[in-house]
């Protein structure tokens, strides 16, 4: 298949929320209590809510900046490419990259709405969380029908409220919900607890897939503070493996027959090893560990319930049949630092060398459409959905890199940037006064 | 190649130390202060030293027991297969399994001598650690020349003492030393610290390989206490990945040109994904993270410096050239619960289907011989080293499983055994009085 003929649906990108998320969606009595964007005296923009401030981290929105400037420094909206926060600019950037559709994880609320979890006023948090979800579906995704896969965040402090929100969002056409890859790290019961059963049941009823983004529970995968930061960047995706193990051995996938989980940004090349290992453990240890998998092997359970995705993963594509050709999807990770934008089609095509068209279609869009219950072709004729067609619409998009200066993570003249330095760069955001 | 013609050198097995480790190796003034084995009133045997007690954990010595009885229960020597602790019985068990040679990690001192690290009396600990190493080389390995690859434990509280011990052990023919996959978790400087440079320098000078066993720093890979214990068992080997990332991005592998590390029990099937990911991070993030790899890619560094091993890993064997055919070795893990004893040759042969003889020889023994500077053929003619030849010597070995009863990890009638239950089973050992 030619690069121009690919149809690309990305199941992991990120929205940097614009300041007006809560502007038009709250009853009068709640308006003053909504999260708001504040320009700090140091020139950066932060979200402020209930005594917390949440900076925009550079590394989470670097698309369009020179790689030399990447880092964890706090930023202002002026320093971001508009495609990070402006939905019309985002669609133009998607067109320039040949990407038909995109699922966008939250930024300031955390991957699964963690911000709202940290506030004990449950009436307030539910109002804000629902307003956020409404904004996401109606304003962000709704501005360009057929271009965004909607994703809800759940009120994770109350499984019944989660179930209600899953059902409410399904009625709005949203069949994906974000959750944590290890909720125990957020102070909640583990994935194995019956605590979550109302949530799983609602997801099954509504055909809603549960998206577990890397870092959504255990945070960043640090080995030590003086390690080069590349250690963390290398390990972060595969750090989803313990979650994959939690899932395949869990009662949840046995008792909730139709439930599906997406390992968002987890990569795929490690999966064949993992499945072989899990099956070995089953055969070798079942006599004393008493797994209750309903007669199936962990690898069978994985292939039936777990949706994987990758940015660039040659070995994973080669091993696609061991992984499960029905469950591999693709992602672009715009505007995070691992993104392949604006060269995603060319980079992906290299991984797809020698792959039959039928498998390419599954990986690039068909699997995503089925698992996320999303049909872009209802909004746009198929011939207008290809990389070539979308790029032809994007003649006005400036792809040149734009420098915004900013402070580098280290003052040292040479040597690898360390975990301590980028952490310090991040923490500095919290020390500068809000106003 | 026929199963009977394989020559098997295992780079990861375990010795359960017999009670006489310190019996004949200490000057009179130190004898009373040596670790000793005590039979507790509850019938289990523990090592006792300086106010600490260290139980023998069932799961660490289950070879020959019915799998239904595996668990973390504390044991007595009577409950163990003699091959766990008796070197003559061990060699008979190796013969029965067709295994020519074996590298044995410590049990009661911890994988890298952690027990000695926790004692502040440095004169005492050095005396005991050296006595342990002397016992390991002279008594355990020395009893059957050519059948054991010696492995030292290091006095990790003092890098200069570590260097001295590496040199002393090299003079005794020992060219492998155990260390931690994340020393920071043991309260020591990280792998990136110049603190360890005297140790690395000595390893380079002596051609000594540094063995990093899974769990030697961060311990067991738990996700949550109510997870099925199979989650931990599945994840434990691949939990070495953060260590692999530490190594490839570290100054150590660049500044110490000839240093080599073994990822003991880490498996191999995940390596191609990992190398591709590390190279992606290099290409994508080098402009701001400034890695200093001397012009090499992380994958090149890995293949030059890192020795991998596997128990059973079909996908890894298939991808052997992406991993590095010069660095893959094999392990048996006797007498731990993942061991393939006494059917290791047959189980390994399944992974080796279709692999050319030249590659089989590398994986099964040639790579291990070179990287661990070990030559069994100096002691035994090659034709007597094969699986078939060794098994013909093992006609007297009883391979029937022997039950020893013991308490199961759970009293529940059904359902998966949890992490909490096996942890509780382990902790109970520390609550029963020594005498």
PDB file of C-alpha atoms in Angstrom, chain A residues 60-326:
ATOM      1  CA  UNK A  60       3.469  17.473  27.054  1.00  0.00           C
ATOM      2  CA  UNK A  61       3.074  19.972  24.233  1.00  0.00           C
ATOM      3  CA  UNK A  62       6.219  20.221  22.185  1.00  0.00           C
ATOM      4  CA  UNK A  63       4.870  19.553  18.698  1.00  0.00           C
ATOM      5  CA  UNK A  64       6.307  22.181  16.374  1.00  0.00           C
ATOM      6  CA  UNK A  65       9.144  23.241  18.666  1.00  0.00           C
ATOM      7  CA  UNK A  66      12.806  22.460  17.942  1.00  0.00           C
ATOM      8  CA  UNK A  67      13.822  19.276  19.818  1.00  0.00           C
ATOM      9  CA  UNK A  68      16.690  21.203  21.435  1.00  0.00           C
ATOM     10  CA  UNK A  69      14.045  23.078  23.437  1.00  0.00           C
ATOM     11  CA  UNK A  70      12.143  20.062  24.778  1.00  0.00           C
ATOM     12  CA  UNK A  71      12.012  19.741  28.549  1.00  0.00           C
ATOM     13  CA  UNK A  72       9.672  19.822  31.530  1.00  0.00           C
ATOM     14  CA  UNK A  73       9.591  23.563  31.821  1.00  0.00           C
ATOM     15  CA  UNK A  74       6.237  25.208  32.541  1.00  0.00           C
ATOM     16  CA  UNK A  75       4.822  27.082  29.565  1.00  0.00           C
ATOM     17  CA  UNK A  76       2.338  29.715  28.535  1.00  0.00           C
ATOM     18  CA  UNK A  77      -0.256  29.234  25.799  1.00  0.00           C
ATOM     19  CA  UNK A  78       1.819  31.622  23.631  1.00  0.00           C
ATOM     20  CA  UNK A  79       4.620  29.082  23.586  1.00  0.00           C
ATOM     21  CA  UNK A  80       2.417  26.263  22.351  1.00  0.00           C
ATOM     22  CA  UNK A  81       1.557  25.423  18.796  1.00  0.00           C
ATOM     23  CA  UNK A  82      -2.147  26.343  18.494  1.00  0.00           C
ATOM     24  CA  UNK A  83      -2.930  22.780  17.436  1.00  0.00           C
ATOM     25  CA  UNK A  84      -2.319  21.810  21.071  1.00  0.00           C
ATOM     26  CA  UNK A  85      -5.399  23.678  22.347  1.00  0.00           C
ATOM     27  CA  UNK A  86      -7.362  25.061  19.355  1.00  0.00           C
ATOM     28  CA  UNK A  87      -9.523  22.406  17.750  1.00  0.00           C
ATOM     29  CA  UNK A  88      -9.588  23.981  14.298  1.00  0.00           C
ATOM     30  CA  UNK A  89      -5.793  24.286  14.315  1.00  0.00           C
ATOM     31  CA  UNK A  90      -5.634  20.712  15.609  1.00  0.00           C
ATOM     32  CA  UNK A  91      -7.619  19.425  12.653  1.00  0.00           C
ATOM     33  CA  UNK A  92      -5.355  21.330  10.283  1.00  0.00           C
ATOM     34  CA  UNK A  93      -2.349  19.721  11.971  1.00  0.00           C
ATOM     35  CA  UNK A  94      -4.032  16.324  11.669  1.00  0.00           C
ATOM     36  CA  UNK A  95      -4.624  16.976   7.980  1.00  0.00           C
ATOM     37  CA  UNK A  96      -0.996  17.951   7.475  1.00  0.00           C
ATOM     38  CA  UNK A  97      -0.051  14.661   9.107  1.00  0.00           C
ATOM     39  CA  UNK A  98      -2.603  12.671   7.126  1.00  0.00           C
ATOM     40  CA  UNK A  99      -4.445  11.627  10.306  1.00  0.00           C
ATOM     41  CA  UNK A 100      -8.166  11.085   9.888  1.00  0.00           C
ATOM     42  CA  UNK A 101      -9.211  10.792  13.524  1.00  0.00           C
ATOM     43  CA  UNK A 102      -7.814  11.068  16.999  1.00  0.00           C
ATOM     44  CA  UNK A 103      -8.638  10.143  20.585  1.00  0.00           C
ATOM     45  CA  UNK A 104      -7.429  12.869  22.951  1.00  0.00           C
ATOM     46  CA  UNK A 105      -6.513  12.273  26.586  1.00  0.00           C
ATOM     47  CA  UNK A 106      -6.889  15.152  29.049  1.00  0.00           C
ATOM     48  CA  UNK A 107      -3.944  17.273  30.190  1.00  0.00           C
ATOM     49  CA  UNK A 108      -4.655  19.405  33.264  1.00  0.00           C
ATOM     50  CA  UNK A 109      -7.113  16.974  34.933  1.00  0.00           C
ATOM     51  CA  UNK A 110      -4.597  14.111  34.581  1.00  0.00           C
ATOM     52  CA  UNK A 111      -4.949  11.062  32.315  1.00  0.00           C
ATOM     53  CA  UNK A 112      -8.011   9.761  34.140  1.00  0.00           C
ATOM     54  CA  UNK A 113      -9.298  12.860  35.897  1.00  0.00           C
ATOM     55  CA  UNK A 114      -6.988  12.446  38.914  1.00  0.00           C
ATOM     56  CA  UNK A 115      -7.327  16.154  39.728  1.00  0.00           C
ATOM     57  CA  UNK A 116     -10.983  15.743  40.618  1.00  0.00           C
ATOM     58  CA  UNK A 117     -10.191  12.711  42.743  1.00  0.00           C
ATOM     59  CA  UNK A 118      -8.064  14.779  45.098  1.00  0.00           C
ATOM     60  CA  UNK A 119     -10.972  17.020  46.160  1.00  0.00           C
ATOM     61  CA  UNK A 120     -13.308  15.839  48.913  1.00  0.00           C
ATOM     62  CA  UNK A 121     -16.286  18.006  47.832  1.00  0.00           C
ATOM     63  CA  UNK A 122     -18.043  15.327  45.779  1.00  0.00           C
ATOM     64  CA  UNK A 123     -20.890  17.530  44.594  1.00  0.00           C
ATOM     65  CA  UNK A 124     -18.427  20.097  43.276  1.00  0.00           C
ATOM     66  CA  UNK A 125     -16.158  17.539  41.633  1.00  0.00           C
ATOM     67  CA  UNK A 126     -19.009  15.757  39.893  1.00  0.00           C
ATOM     68  CA  UNK A 127     -20.314  19.037  38.474  1.00  0.00           C
ATOM     69  CA  UNK A 128     -16.857  19.940  37.167  1.00  0.00           C
ATOM     70  CA  UNK A 129     -16.074  16.481  35.838  1.00  0.00           C
ATOM     71  CA  UNK A 130     -19.348  16.346  33.930  1.00  0.00           C
ATOM     72  CA  UNK A 131     -18.780  19.824  32.558  1.00  0.00           C
ATOM     73  CA  UNK A 132     -15.352  18.685  31.406  1.00  0.00           C
ATOM     74  CA  UNK A 133     -16.776  15.607  29.698  1.00  0.00           C
ATOM     75  CA  UNK A 134     -19.500  17.700  28.054  1.00  0.00           C
ATOM     76  CA  UNK A 135     -16.896  20.141  26.788  1.00  0.00           C
ATOM     77  CA  UNK A 136     -14.776  17.270  25.486  1.00  0.00           C
ATOM     78  CA  UNK A 137     -17.617  15.627  23.565  1.00  0.00           C
ATOM     79  CA  UNK A 138     -19.635  18.653  22.493  1.00  0.00           C
ATOM     80  CA  UNK A 139     -16.996  21.337  21.909  1.00  0.00           C
ATOM     81  CA  UNK A 140     -13.730  19.514  21.204  1.00  0.00           C
ATOM     82  CA  UNK A 141     -14.971  16.418  19.382  1.00  0.00           C
ATOM     83  CA  UNK A 142     -18.211  18.043  18.243  1.00  0.00           C
ATOM     84  CA  UNK A 143     -16.508  20.833  16.310  1.00  0.00           C
ATOM     85  CA  UNK A 144     -15.411  18.416  13.600  1.00  0.00           C
ATOM     86  CA  UNK A 145     -17.680  15.366  13.429  1.00  0.00           C
ATOM     87  CA  UNK A 146     -15.874  12.213  12.405  1.00  0.00           C
ATOM     88  CA  UNK A 147     -12.446  13.563  13.354  1.00  0.00           C
ATOM     89  CA  UNK A 148     -12.306  12.732  17.080  1.00  0.00           C
ATOM     90  CA  UNK A 149     -13.015   9.602  19.096  1.00  0.00           C
ATOM     91  CA  UNK A 150     -14.585  10.883  22.321  1.00  0.00           C
ATOM     92  CA  UNK A 151     -13.116   9.840  25.677  1.00  0.00           C
ATOM     93  CA  UNK A 152     -14.751  10.354  29.080  1.00  0.00           C
ATOM     94  CA  UNK A 153     -13.041  10.738  32.434  1.00  0.00           C
ATOM     95  CA  UNK A 154     -14.708   8.935  35.337  1.00  0.00           C
ATOM     96  CA  UNK A 155     -15.676  10.136  38.833  1.00  0.00           C
ATOM     97  CA  UNK A 156     -13.346   7.517  40.291  1.00  0.00           C
ATOM     98  CA  UNK A 157     -14.306   8.224  43.895  1.00  0.00           C
ATOM     99  CA  UNK A 158     -17.660   6.448  43.411  1.00  0.00           C
ATOM    100  CA  UNK A 159     -18.122   3.332  41.233  1.00  0.00           C
ATOM    101  CA  UNK A 160     -21.871   3.927  40.943  1.00  0.00           C
ATOM    102  CA  UNK A 161     -21.284   7.490  39.781  1.00  0.00           C
ATOM    103  CA  UNK A 162     -18.735   6.094  37.319  1.00  0.00           C
ATOM    104  CA  UNK A 163     -21.358   3.719  35.968  1.00  0.00           C
ATOM    105  CA  UNK A 164     -23.842   6.557  35.665  1.00  0.00           C
ATOM    106  CA  UNK A 165     -21.311   8.707  33.823  1.00  0.00           C
ATOM    107  CA  UNK A 166     -20.391   5.864  31.457  1.00  0.00           C
ATOM    108  CA  UNK A 167     -24.088   5.487  30.598  1.00  0.00           C
ATOM    109  CA  UNK A 168     -24.636   9.241  30.288  1.00  0.00           C
ATOM    110  CA  UNK A 169     -21.616   9.574  27.990  1.00  0.00           C
ATOM    111  CA  UNK A 170     -22.677   6.569  25.904  1.00  0.00           C
ATOM    112  CA  UNK A 171     -25.959   8.360  25.223  1.00  0.00           C
ATOM    113  CA  UNK A 172     -23.825  11.189  23.850  1.00  0.00           C
ATOM    114  CA  UNK A 173     -22.013   8.734  21.572  1.00  0.00           C
ATOM    115  CA  UNK A 174     -18.905   8.325  23.727  1.00  0.00           C
ATOM    116  CA  UNK A 175     -17.753   4.709  24.079  1.00  0.00           C
ATOM    117  CA  UNK A 176     -14.327   5.128  25.679  1.00  0.00           C
ATOM    118  CA  UNK A 177     -13.480   5.972  29.269  1.00  0.00           C
ATOM    119  CA  UNK A 178     -10.093   6.646  30.815  1.00  0.00           C
ATOM    120  CA  UNK A 179      -9.030   4.908  34.003  1.00  0.00           C
ATOM    121  CA  UNK A 180      -5.851   4.193  35.951  1.00  0.00           C
ATOM    122  CA  UNK A 181      -3.380   1.420  35.149  1.00  0.00           C
ATOM    123  CA  UNK A 182      -2.930   0.987  38.915  1.00  0.00           C
ATOM    124  CA  UNK A 183      -5.668   2.713  40.942  1.00  0.00           C
ATOM    125  CA  UNK A 184      -4.083   1.551  44.210  1.00  0.00           C
ATOM    126  CA  UNK A 185      -1.287   4.057  43.560  1.00  0.00           C
ATOM    127  CA  UNK A 186      -3.973   6.771  43.580  1.00  0.00           C
ATOM    128  CA  UNK A 187      -5.238   5.644  46.982  1.00  0.00           C
ATOM    129  CA  UNK A 188      -8.111   3.593  45.530  1.00  0.00           C
ATOM    130  CA  UNK A 189      -8.883  -0.142  45.611  1.00  0.00           C
ATOM    131  CA  UNK A 190      -6.874  -2.252  43.165  1.00  0.00           C
ATOM    132  CA  UNK A 191      -8.121  -3.451  39.783  1.00  0.00           C
ATOM    133  CA  UNK A 192      -8.901  -6.794  41.457  1.00  0.00           C
ATOM    134  CA  UNK A 193     -11.383  -5.397  43.943  1.00  0.00           C
ATOM    135  CA  UNK A 194     -15.153  -6.000  43.530  1.00  0.00           C
ATOM    136  CA  UNK A 195     -15.384  -2.302  44.423  1.00  0.00           C
ATOM    137  CA  UNK A 196     -15.262  -1.457  40.699  1.00  0.00           C
ATOM    138  CA  UNK A 197     -17.897  -3.931  39.525  1.00  0.00           C
ATOM    139  CA  UNK A 198     -20.637  -1.339  38.838  1.00  0.00           C
ATOM    140  CA  UNK A 199     -18.173   0.487  36.590  1.00  0.00           C
ATOM    141  CA  UNK A 200     -17.158  -2.657  34.673  1.00  0.00           C
ATOM    142  CA  UNK A 201     -20.816  -3.640  34.308  1.00  0.00           C
ATOM    143  CA  UNK A 202     -21.731  -0.270  32.808  1.00  0.00           C
ATOM    144  CA  UNK A 203     -18.797  -0.481  30.387  1.00  0.00           C
ATOM    145  CA  UNK A 204     -20.001  -3.905  29.240  1.00  0.00           C
ATOM    146  CA  UNK A 205     -23.583  -2.741  28.887  1.00  0.00           C
ATOM    147  CA  UNK A 206     -22.616   0.295  26.842  1.00  0.00           C
ATOM    148  CA  UNK A 207     -19.826  -1.273  24.786  1.00  0.00           C
ATOM    149  CA  UNK A 208     -17.414   1.215  26.313  1.00  0.00           C
ATOM    150  CA  UNK A 209     -13.676   0.471  26.232  1.00  0.00           C
ATOM    151  CA  UNK A 210     -11.561   1.287  29.308  1.00  0.00           C
ATOM    152  CA  UNK A 211      -8.370   3.150  28.339  1.00  0.00           C
ATOM    153  CA  UNK A 212      -5.412   2.732  30.696  1.00  0.00           C
ATOM    154  CA  UNK A 213      -2.749   5.269  29.757  1.00  0.00           C
ATOM    155  CA  UNK A 214       0.878   4.725  30.739  1.00  0.00           C
ATOM    156  CA  UNK A 215       1.719   6.666  33.886  1.00  0.00           C
ATOM    157  CA  UNK A 216      -1.923   7.014  34.945  1.00  0.00           C
ATOM    158  CA  UNK A 217      -1.363   5.306  38.286  1.00  0.00           C
ATOM    159  CA  UNK A 218       2.275   4.874  39.130  1.00  0.00           C
ATOM    160  CA  UNK A 219       3.361   8.119  37.471  1.00  0.00           C
ATOM    161  CA  UNK A 220       6.765   8.404  35.854  1.00  0.00           C
ATOM    162  CA  UNK A 221       9.001   5.317  35.795  1.00  0.00           C
ATOM    163  CA  UNK A 222      12.090   6.608  37.574  1.00  0.00           C
ATOM    164  CA  UNK A 223      14.943   4.288  38.554  1.00  0.00           C
ATOM    165  CA  UNK A 224      17.004   6.921  40.380  1.00  0.00           C
ATOM    166  CA  UNK A 225      17.271  10.690  40.409  1.00  0.00           C
ATOM    167  CA  UNK A 226      20.774  10.762  38.939  1.00  0.00           C
ATOM    168  CA  UNK A 227      19.808   8.507  36.029  1.00  0.00           C
ATOM    169  CA  UNK A 228      19.817  10.123  32.590  1.00  0.00           C
ATOM    170  CA  UNK A 229      16.237  11.178  31.812  1.00  0.00           C
ATOM    171  CA  UNK A 230      16.406   8.881  28.773  1.00  0.00           C
ATOM    172  CA  UNK A 231      16.066   5.939  31.168  1.00  0.00           C
ATOM    173  CA  UNK A 232      12.590   7.094  32.156  1.00  0.00           C
ATOM    174  CA  UNK A 233      11.614   7.927  28.576  1.00  0.00           C
ATOM    175  CA  UNK A 234      12.729   4.478  27.433  1.00  0.00           C
ATOM    176  CA  UNK A 235      10.942   2.589  30.194  1.00  0.00           C
ATOM    177  CA  UNK A 236       7.680   4.538  30.456  1.00  0.00           C
ATOM    178  CA  UNK A 237       5.672   2.624  27.798  1.00  0.00           C
ATOM    179  CA  UNK A 238       6.743  -0.897  28.839  1.00  0.00           C
ATOM    180  CA  UNK A 239       6.012   0.040  32.466  1.00  0.00           C
ATOM    181  CA  UNK A 240       2.426  -0.884  31.516  1.00  0.00           C
ATOM    182  CA  UNK A 241       3.405  -4.581  31.699  1.00  0.00           C
ATOM    183  CA  UNK A 242       2.458  -5.027  35.391  1.00  0.00           C
ATOM    184  CA  UNK A 243      -0.984  -3.669  34.500  1.00  0.00           C
ATOM    185  CA  UNK A 244      -1.257  -6.142  31.609  1.00  0.00           C
ATOM    186  CA  UNK A 245      -0.410  -8.891  34.088  1.00  0.00           C
ATOM    187  CA  UNK A 246      -2.996  -7.589  36.547  1.00  0.00           C
ATOM    188  CA  UNK A 247      -5.585  -7.781  33.790  1.00  0.00           C
ATOM    189  CA  UNK A 248      -4.907 -11.263  32.407  1.00  0.00           C
ATOM    190  CA  UNK A 249      -4.936 -12.837  35.888  1.00  0.00           C
ATOM    191  CA  UNK A 250      -7.887 -10.822  37.116  1.00  0.00           C
ATOM    192  CA  UNK A 251     -11.367 -12.039  37.847  1.00  0.00           C
ATOM    193  CA  UNK A 252     -12.630  -8.954  35.978  1.00  0.00           C
ATOM    194  CA  UNK A 253     -11.912 -10.298  32.498  1.00  0.00           C
ATOM    195  CA  UNK A 254     -13.545 -13.603  33.356  1.00  0.00           C
ATOM    196  CA  UNK A 255     -16.650 -12.243  35.054  1.00  0.00           C
ATOM    197  CA  UNK A 256     -17.285  -9.380  32.621  1.00  0.00           C
ATOM    198  CA  UNK A 257     -17.313 -11.282  29.347  1.00  0.00           C
ATOM    199  CA  UNK A 258     -17.445  -8.361  26.945  1.00  0.00           C
ATOM    200  CA  UNK A 259     -15.159  -5.927  28.748  1.00  0.00           C
ATOM    201  CA  UNK A 260     -12.217  -4.503  26.805  1.00  0.00           C
ATOM    202  CA  UNK A 261      -9.199  -2.533  27.953  1.00  0.00           C
ATOM    203  CA  UNK A 262      -6.804  -0.419  25.871  1.00  0.00           C
ATOM    204  CA  UNK A 263      -3.170  -0.179  26.986  1.00  0.00           C
ATOM    205  CA  UNK A 264      -2.721   3.390  25.790  1.00  0.00           C
ATOM    206  CA  UNK A 265       0.836   4.241  24.654  1.00  0.00           C
ATOM    207  CA  UNK A 266       2.050   0.852  25.888  1.00  0.00           C
ATOM    208  CA  UNK A 267       3.746  -0.290  22.658  1.00  0.00           C
ATOM    209  CA  UNK A 268       3.359  -3.794  21.253  1.00  0.00           C
ATOM    210  CA  UNK A 269       6.749  -5.424  20.625  1.00  0.00           C
ATOM    211  CA  UNK A 270       6.933  -6.877  24.150  1.00  0.00           C
ATOM    212  CA  UNK A 271       3.534  -8.577  23.918  1.00  0.00           C
ATOM    213  CA  UNK A 272       4.591 -11.954  22.408  1.00  0.00           C
ATOM    214  CA  UNK A 273       7.187 -12.402  25.147  1.00  0.00           C
ATOM    215  CA  UNK A 274       4.625 -11.409  27.768  1.00  0.00           C
ATOM    216  CA  UNK A 275       1.976 -13.829  26.524  1.00  0.00           C
ATOM    217  CA  UNK A 276       4.478 -16.670  26.365  1.00  0.00           C
ATOM    218  CA  UNK A 277       5.595 -15.863  29.911  1.00  0.00           C
ATOM    219  CA  UNK A 278       2.032 -15.677  31.244  1.00  0.00           C
ATOM    220  CA  UNK A 279       1.150 -19.016  29.657  1.00  0.00           C
ATOM    221  CA  UNK A 280       4.346 -20.540  31.116  1.00  0.00           C
ATOM    222  CA  UNK A 281       3.319 -19.286  34.545  1.00  0.00           C
ATOM    223  CA  UNK A 282      -0.121 -20.775  34.056  1.00  0.00           C
ATOM    224  CA  UNK A 283       1.210 -24.196  33.088  1.00  0.00           C
ATOM    225  CA  UNK A 284       3.990 -24.166  35.662  1.00  0.00           C
ATOM    226  CA  UNK A 285       2.259 -22.701  38.710  1.00  0.00           C
ATOM    227  CA  UNK A 286      -1.471 -23.340  38.326  1.00  0.00           C
ATOM    228  CA  UNK A 287      -1.378 -26.319  40.696  1.00  0.00           C
ATOM    229  CA  UNK A 288      -0.629 -24.079  43.680  1.00  0.00           C
ATOM    230  CA  UNK A 289      -1.712 -20.576  42.553  1.00  0.00           C
ATOM    231  CA  UNK A 290      -5.190 -21.749  41.475  1.00  0.00           C
ATOM    232  CA  UNK A 291      -5.878 -19.240  38.693  1.00  0.00           C
ATOM    233  CA  UNK A 292      -9.523 -19.089  37.752  1.00  0.00           C
ATOM    234  CA  UNK A 293      -9.496 -18.248  34.048  1.00  0.00           C
ATOM    235  CA  UNK A 294     -12.475 -20.325  32.975  1.00  0.00           C
ATOM    236  CA  UNK A 295     -10.337 -22.875  31.137  1.00  0.00           C
ATOM    237  CA  UNK A 296      -8.585 -20.300  28.978  1.00  0.00           C
ATOM    238  CA  UNK A 297      -4.901 -19.442  28.830  1.00  0.00           C
ATOM    239  CA  UNK A 298      -3.785 -15.917  29.763  1.00  0.00           C
ATOM    240  CA  UNK A 299      -2.752 -15.352  26.134  1.00  0.00           C
ATOM    241  CA  UNK A 300      -6.280 -16.131  24.943  1.00  0.00           C
ATOM    242  CA  UNK A 301      -7.735 -13.764  27.508  1.00  0.00           C
ATOM    243  CA  UNK A 302      -5.316 -11.040  26.471  1.00  0.00           C
ATOM    244  CA  UNK A 303      -6.171 -11.329  22.779  1.00  0.00           C
ATOM    245  CA  UNK A 304      -9.880 -11.273  23.492  1.00  0.00           C
ATOM    246  CA  UNK A 305      -9.996  -8.329  25.895  1.00  0.00           C
ATOM    247  CA  UNK A 306      -6.886  -6.175  25.479  1.00  0.00           C
ATOM    248  CA  UNK A 307      -6.393  -3.595  22.748  1.00  0.00           C
ATOM    249  CA  UNK A 308      -2.789  -2.530  22.160  1.00  0.00           C
ATOM    250  CA  UNK A 309      -1.291   0.400  20.288  1.00  0.00           C
ATOM    251  CA  UNK A 310       2.066   1.642  19.079  1.00  0.00           C
ATOM    252  CA  UNK A 311       3.763   4.745  17.713  1.00  0.00           C
ATOM    253  CA  UNK A 312       6.718   3.110  15.979  1.00  0.00           C
ATOM    254  CA  UNK A 313       7.329  -0.565  16.616  1.00  0.00           C
ATOM    255  CA  UNK A 314       8.861  -2.616  13.807  1.00  0.00           C
ATOM    256  CA  UNK A 315       9.274  -5.810  15.767  1.00  0.00           C
ATOM    257  CA  UNK A 316       5.724  -5.598  17.057  1.00  0.00           C
ATOM    258  CA  UNK A 317       4.329  -5.255  13.542  1.00  0.00           C
ATOM    259  CA  UNK A 318       6.423  -8.242  12.450  1.00  0.00           C
ATOM    260  CA  UNK A 319       4.979 -10.288  15.331  1.00  0.00           C
ATOM    261  CA  UNK A 320       1.427  -9.004  14.780  1.00  0.00           C
ATOM    262  CA  UNK A 321      -0.127 -12.458  14.614  1.00  0.00           C
ATOM    263  CA  UNK A 322       1.427 -13.511  17.927  1.00  0.00           C
ATOM    264  CA  UNK A 323       0.105 -10.288  19.458  1.00  0.00           C
ATOM    265  CA  UNK A 324      -3.357 -10.496  17.939  1.00  0.00           C
ATOM    266  CA  UNK A 325      -4.042  -8.925  14.560  1.00  0.00           C
ATOM    267  CA  UNK A 326      -7.568  -8.011  15.656  1.00  0.00           C
TER     268      UNK A 326
END
